[in-house]
JSON list of C-alpha atoms in Angstrom, two decimals:
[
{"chain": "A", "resi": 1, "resn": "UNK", "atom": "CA", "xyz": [71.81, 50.34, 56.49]},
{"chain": "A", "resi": 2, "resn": "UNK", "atom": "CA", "xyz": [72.27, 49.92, 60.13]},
{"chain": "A", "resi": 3, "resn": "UNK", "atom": "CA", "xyz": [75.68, 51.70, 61.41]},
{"chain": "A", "resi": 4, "resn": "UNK", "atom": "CA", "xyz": [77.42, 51.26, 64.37]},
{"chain": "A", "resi": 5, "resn": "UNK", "atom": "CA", "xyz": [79.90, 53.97, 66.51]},
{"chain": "A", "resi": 6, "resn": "UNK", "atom": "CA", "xyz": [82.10, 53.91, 69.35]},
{"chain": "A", "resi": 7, "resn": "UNK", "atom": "CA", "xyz": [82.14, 57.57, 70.57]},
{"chain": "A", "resi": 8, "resn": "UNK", "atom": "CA", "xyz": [83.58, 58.90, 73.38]},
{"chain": "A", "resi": 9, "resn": "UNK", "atom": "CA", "xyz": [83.30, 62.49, 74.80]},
{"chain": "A", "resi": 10, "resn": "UNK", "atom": "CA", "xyz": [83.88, 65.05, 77.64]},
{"chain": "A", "resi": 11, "resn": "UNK", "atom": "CA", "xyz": [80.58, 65.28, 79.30]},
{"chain": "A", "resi": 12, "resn": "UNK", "atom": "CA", "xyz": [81.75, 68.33, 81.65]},
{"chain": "A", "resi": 13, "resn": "UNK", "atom": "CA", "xyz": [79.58, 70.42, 78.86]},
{"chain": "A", "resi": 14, "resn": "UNK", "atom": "CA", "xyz": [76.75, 68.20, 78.12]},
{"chain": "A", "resi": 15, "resn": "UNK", "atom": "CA", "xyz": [73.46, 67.37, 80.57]},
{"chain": "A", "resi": 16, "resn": "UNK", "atom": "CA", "xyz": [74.01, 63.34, 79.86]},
{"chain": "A", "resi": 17, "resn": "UNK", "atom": "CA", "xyz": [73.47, 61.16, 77.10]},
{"chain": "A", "resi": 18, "resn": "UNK", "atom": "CA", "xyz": [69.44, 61.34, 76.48]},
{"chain": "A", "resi": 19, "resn": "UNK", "atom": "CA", "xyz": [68.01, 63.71, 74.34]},
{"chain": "A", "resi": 20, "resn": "UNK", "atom": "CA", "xyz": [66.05, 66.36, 76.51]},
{"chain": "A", "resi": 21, "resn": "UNK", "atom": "CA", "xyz": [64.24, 69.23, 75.54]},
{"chain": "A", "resi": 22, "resn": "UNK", "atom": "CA", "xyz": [65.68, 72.37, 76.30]},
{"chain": "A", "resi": 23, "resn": "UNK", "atom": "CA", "xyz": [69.63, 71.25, 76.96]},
{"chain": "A", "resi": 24, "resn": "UNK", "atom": "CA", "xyz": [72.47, 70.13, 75.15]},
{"chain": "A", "resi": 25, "resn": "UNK", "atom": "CA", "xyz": [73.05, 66.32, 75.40]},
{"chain": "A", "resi": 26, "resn": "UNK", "atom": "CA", "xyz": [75.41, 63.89, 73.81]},
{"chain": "A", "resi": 27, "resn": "UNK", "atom": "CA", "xyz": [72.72, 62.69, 71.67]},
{"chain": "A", "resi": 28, "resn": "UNK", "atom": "CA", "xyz": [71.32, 65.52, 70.88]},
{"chain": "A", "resi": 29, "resn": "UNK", "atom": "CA", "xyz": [74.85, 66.76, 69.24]},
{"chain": "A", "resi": 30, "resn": "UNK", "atom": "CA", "xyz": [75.34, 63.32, 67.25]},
{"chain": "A", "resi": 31, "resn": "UNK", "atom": "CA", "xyz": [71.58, 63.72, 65.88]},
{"chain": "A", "resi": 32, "resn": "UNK", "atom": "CA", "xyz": [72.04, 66.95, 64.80]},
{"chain": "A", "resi": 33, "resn": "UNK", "atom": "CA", "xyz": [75.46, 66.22, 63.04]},
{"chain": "A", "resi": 34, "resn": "UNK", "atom": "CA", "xyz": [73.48, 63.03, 61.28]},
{"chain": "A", "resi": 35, "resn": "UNK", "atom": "CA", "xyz": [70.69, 64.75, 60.16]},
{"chain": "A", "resi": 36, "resn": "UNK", "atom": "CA", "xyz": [73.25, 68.12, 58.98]},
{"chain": "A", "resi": 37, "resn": "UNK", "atom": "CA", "xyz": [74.76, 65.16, 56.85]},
{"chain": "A", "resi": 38, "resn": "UNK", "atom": "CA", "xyz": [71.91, 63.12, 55.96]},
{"chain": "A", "resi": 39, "resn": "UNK", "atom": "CA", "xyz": [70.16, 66.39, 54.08]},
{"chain": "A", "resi": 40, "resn": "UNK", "atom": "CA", "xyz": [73.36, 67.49, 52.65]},
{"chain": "A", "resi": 41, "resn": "UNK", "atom": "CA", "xyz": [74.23, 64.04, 50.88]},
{"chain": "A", "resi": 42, "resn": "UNK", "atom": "CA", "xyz": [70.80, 63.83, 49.88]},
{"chain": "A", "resi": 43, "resn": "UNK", "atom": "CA", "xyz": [70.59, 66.79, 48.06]},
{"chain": "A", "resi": 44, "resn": "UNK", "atom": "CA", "xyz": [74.00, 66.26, 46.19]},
{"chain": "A", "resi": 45, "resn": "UNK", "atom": "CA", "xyz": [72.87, 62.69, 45.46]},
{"chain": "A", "resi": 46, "resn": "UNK", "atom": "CA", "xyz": [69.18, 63.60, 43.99]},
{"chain": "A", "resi": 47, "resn": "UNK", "atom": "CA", "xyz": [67.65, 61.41, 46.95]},
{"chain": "A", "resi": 48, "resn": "UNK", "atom": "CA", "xyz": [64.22, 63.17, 48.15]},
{"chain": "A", "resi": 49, "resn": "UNK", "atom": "CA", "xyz": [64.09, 62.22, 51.56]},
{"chain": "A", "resi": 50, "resn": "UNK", "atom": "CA", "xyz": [60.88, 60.66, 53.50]},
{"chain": "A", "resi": 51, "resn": "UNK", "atom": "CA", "xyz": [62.36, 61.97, 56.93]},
{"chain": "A", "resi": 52, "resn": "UNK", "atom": "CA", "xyz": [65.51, 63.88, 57.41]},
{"chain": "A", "resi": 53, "resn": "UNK", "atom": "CA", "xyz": [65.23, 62.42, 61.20]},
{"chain": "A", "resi": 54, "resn": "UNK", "atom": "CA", "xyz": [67.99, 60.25, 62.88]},
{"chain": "A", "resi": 55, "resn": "UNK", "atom": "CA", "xyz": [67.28, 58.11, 66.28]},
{"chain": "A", "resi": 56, "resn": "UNK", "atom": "CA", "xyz": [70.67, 56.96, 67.82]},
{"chain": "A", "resi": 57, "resn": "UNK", "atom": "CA", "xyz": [70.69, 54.03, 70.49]},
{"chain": "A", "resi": 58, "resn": "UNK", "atom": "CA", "xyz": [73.17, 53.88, 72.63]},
{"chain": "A", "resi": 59, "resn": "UNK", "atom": "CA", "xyz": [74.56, 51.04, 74.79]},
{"chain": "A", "resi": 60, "resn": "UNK", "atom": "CA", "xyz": [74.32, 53.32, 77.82]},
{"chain": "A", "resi": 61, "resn": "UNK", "atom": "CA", "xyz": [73.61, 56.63, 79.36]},
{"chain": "A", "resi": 62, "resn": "UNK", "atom": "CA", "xyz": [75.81, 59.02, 81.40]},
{"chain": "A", "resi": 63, "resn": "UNK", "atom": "CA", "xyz": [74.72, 61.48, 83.52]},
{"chain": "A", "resi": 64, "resn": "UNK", "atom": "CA", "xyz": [75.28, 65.40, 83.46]},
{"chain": "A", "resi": 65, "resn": "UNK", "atom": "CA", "xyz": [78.84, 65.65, 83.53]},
{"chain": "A", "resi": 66, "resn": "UNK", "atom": "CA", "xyz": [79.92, 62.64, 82.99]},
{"chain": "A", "resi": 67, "resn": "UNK", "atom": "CA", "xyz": [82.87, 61.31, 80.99]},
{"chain": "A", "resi": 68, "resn": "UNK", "atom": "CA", "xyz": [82.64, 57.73, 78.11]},
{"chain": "A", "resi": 69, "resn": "UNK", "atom": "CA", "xyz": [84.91, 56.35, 76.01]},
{"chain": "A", "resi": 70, "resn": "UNK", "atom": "CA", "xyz": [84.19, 53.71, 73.67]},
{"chain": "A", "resi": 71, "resn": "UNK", "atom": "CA", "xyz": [80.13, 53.98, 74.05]},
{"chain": "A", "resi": 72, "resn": "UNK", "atom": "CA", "xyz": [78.61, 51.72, 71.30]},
{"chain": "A", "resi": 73, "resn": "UNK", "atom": "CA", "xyz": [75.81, 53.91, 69.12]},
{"chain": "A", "resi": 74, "resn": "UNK", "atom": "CA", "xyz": [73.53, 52.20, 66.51]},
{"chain": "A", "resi": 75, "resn": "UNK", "atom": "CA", "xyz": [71.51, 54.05, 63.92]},
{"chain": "A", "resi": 76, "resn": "UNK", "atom": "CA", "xyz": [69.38, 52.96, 60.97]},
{"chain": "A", "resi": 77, "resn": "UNK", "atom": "CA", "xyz": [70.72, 55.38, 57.88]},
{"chain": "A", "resi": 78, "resn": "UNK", "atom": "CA", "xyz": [68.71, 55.24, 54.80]},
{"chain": "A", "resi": 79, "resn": "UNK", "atom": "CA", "xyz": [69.60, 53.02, 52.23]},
{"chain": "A", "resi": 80, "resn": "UNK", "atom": "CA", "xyz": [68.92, 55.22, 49.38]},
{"chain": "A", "resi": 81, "resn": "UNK", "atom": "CA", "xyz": [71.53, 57.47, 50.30]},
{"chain": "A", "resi": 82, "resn": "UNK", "atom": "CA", "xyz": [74.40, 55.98, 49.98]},
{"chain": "A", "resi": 83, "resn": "UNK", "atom": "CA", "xyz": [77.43, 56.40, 52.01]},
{"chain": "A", "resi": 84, "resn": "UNK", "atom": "CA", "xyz": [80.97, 55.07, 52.73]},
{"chain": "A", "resi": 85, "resn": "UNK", "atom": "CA", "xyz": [81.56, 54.74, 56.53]},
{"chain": "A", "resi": 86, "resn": "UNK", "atom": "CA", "xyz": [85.02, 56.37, 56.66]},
{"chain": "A", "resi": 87, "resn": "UNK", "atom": "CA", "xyz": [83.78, 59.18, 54.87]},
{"chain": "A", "resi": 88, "resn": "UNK", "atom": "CA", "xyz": [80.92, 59.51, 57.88]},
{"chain": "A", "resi": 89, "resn": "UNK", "atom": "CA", "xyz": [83.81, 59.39, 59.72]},
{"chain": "A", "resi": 90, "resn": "UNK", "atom": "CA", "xyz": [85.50, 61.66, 58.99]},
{"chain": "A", "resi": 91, "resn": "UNK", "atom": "CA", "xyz": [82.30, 64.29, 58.36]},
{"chain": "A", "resi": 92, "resn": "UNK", "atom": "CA", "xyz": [80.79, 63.60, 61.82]},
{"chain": "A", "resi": 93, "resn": "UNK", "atom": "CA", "xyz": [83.89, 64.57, 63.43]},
{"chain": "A", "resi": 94, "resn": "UNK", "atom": "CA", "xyz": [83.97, 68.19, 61.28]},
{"chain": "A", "resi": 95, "resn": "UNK", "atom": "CA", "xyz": [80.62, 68.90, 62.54]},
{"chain": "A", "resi": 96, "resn": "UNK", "atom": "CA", "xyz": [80.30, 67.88, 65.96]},
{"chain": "A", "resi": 97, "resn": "UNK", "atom": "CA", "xyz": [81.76, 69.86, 69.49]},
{"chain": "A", "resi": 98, "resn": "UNK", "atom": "CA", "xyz": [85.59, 69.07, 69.73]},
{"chain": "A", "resi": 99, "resn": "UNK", "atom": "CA", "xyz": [84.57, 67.44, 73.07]},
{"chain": "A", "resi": 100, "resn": "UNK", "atom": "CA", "xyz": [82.72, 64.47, 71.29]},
{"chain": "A", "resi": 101, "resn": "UNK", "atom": "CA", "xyz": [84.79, 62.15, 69.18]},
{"chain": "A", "resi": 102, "resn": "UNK", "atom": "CA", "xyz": [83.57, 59.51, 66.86]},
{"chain": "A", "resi": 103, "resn": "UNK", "atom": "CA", "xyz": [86.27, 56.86, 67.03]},
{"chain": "A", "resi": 104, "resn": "UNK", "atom": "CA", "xyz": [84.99, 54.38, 64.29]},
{"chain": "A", "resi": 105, "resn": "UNK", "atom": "CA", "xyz": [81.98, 53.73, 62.01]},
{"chain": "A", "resi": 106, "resn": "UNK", "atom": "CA", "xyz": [81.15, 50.04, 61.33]}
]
């Protein structure tokens, strides 16, 4: 199922957008969170997993420091584990840094 955010966040902690090896990043964070979900509603749902992995897209990328709001993500979230969008939500936003907020899940 192919999912689509609008996130914003305070980049004064992160080093951009882009994943990077070595820093923390924007979409670094939101990966993490996905995949910290994605294992955990497998398991309760019986669903053996292929890959636990989660590529975001974004519409854009900020810089080191930098500031969004309202920064479309896509991801492509397995179909045989089934979710309900608010309830991502909701969960993304209990695992993530207080400075990155996940405003809606389409």
């Amino acid at each position: 199922m192919k999912l689509r955010l609008l996130v914003e966040y305070d980049g004064t902690g992160f080093c951009g957008w882009q994943r990077q090896v070595g820093v923390v990043t924007v979409q670094s964070e939101l990966e993490s969170a996905f995949q910290l979900l994605l294992r955990s509603w497998a398991k309760k749902q019986g669903v053996q997993l292929e890959s636990d992995i989660i590529h975001l897209t974004s519409s854009g990328r900020t810089d080191s420091g930098v500031h969004a709001q309202a920064q479309v993500v896509t991801l492509q979230w397995p179909d045989s584990v089934s979710i309900e969008p608010k309830q991502l939500l909701l969960a993304l936003n209990g695992v993530t840094s207080p400075f990155v907020s996940v405003l809606d899940v389409y």
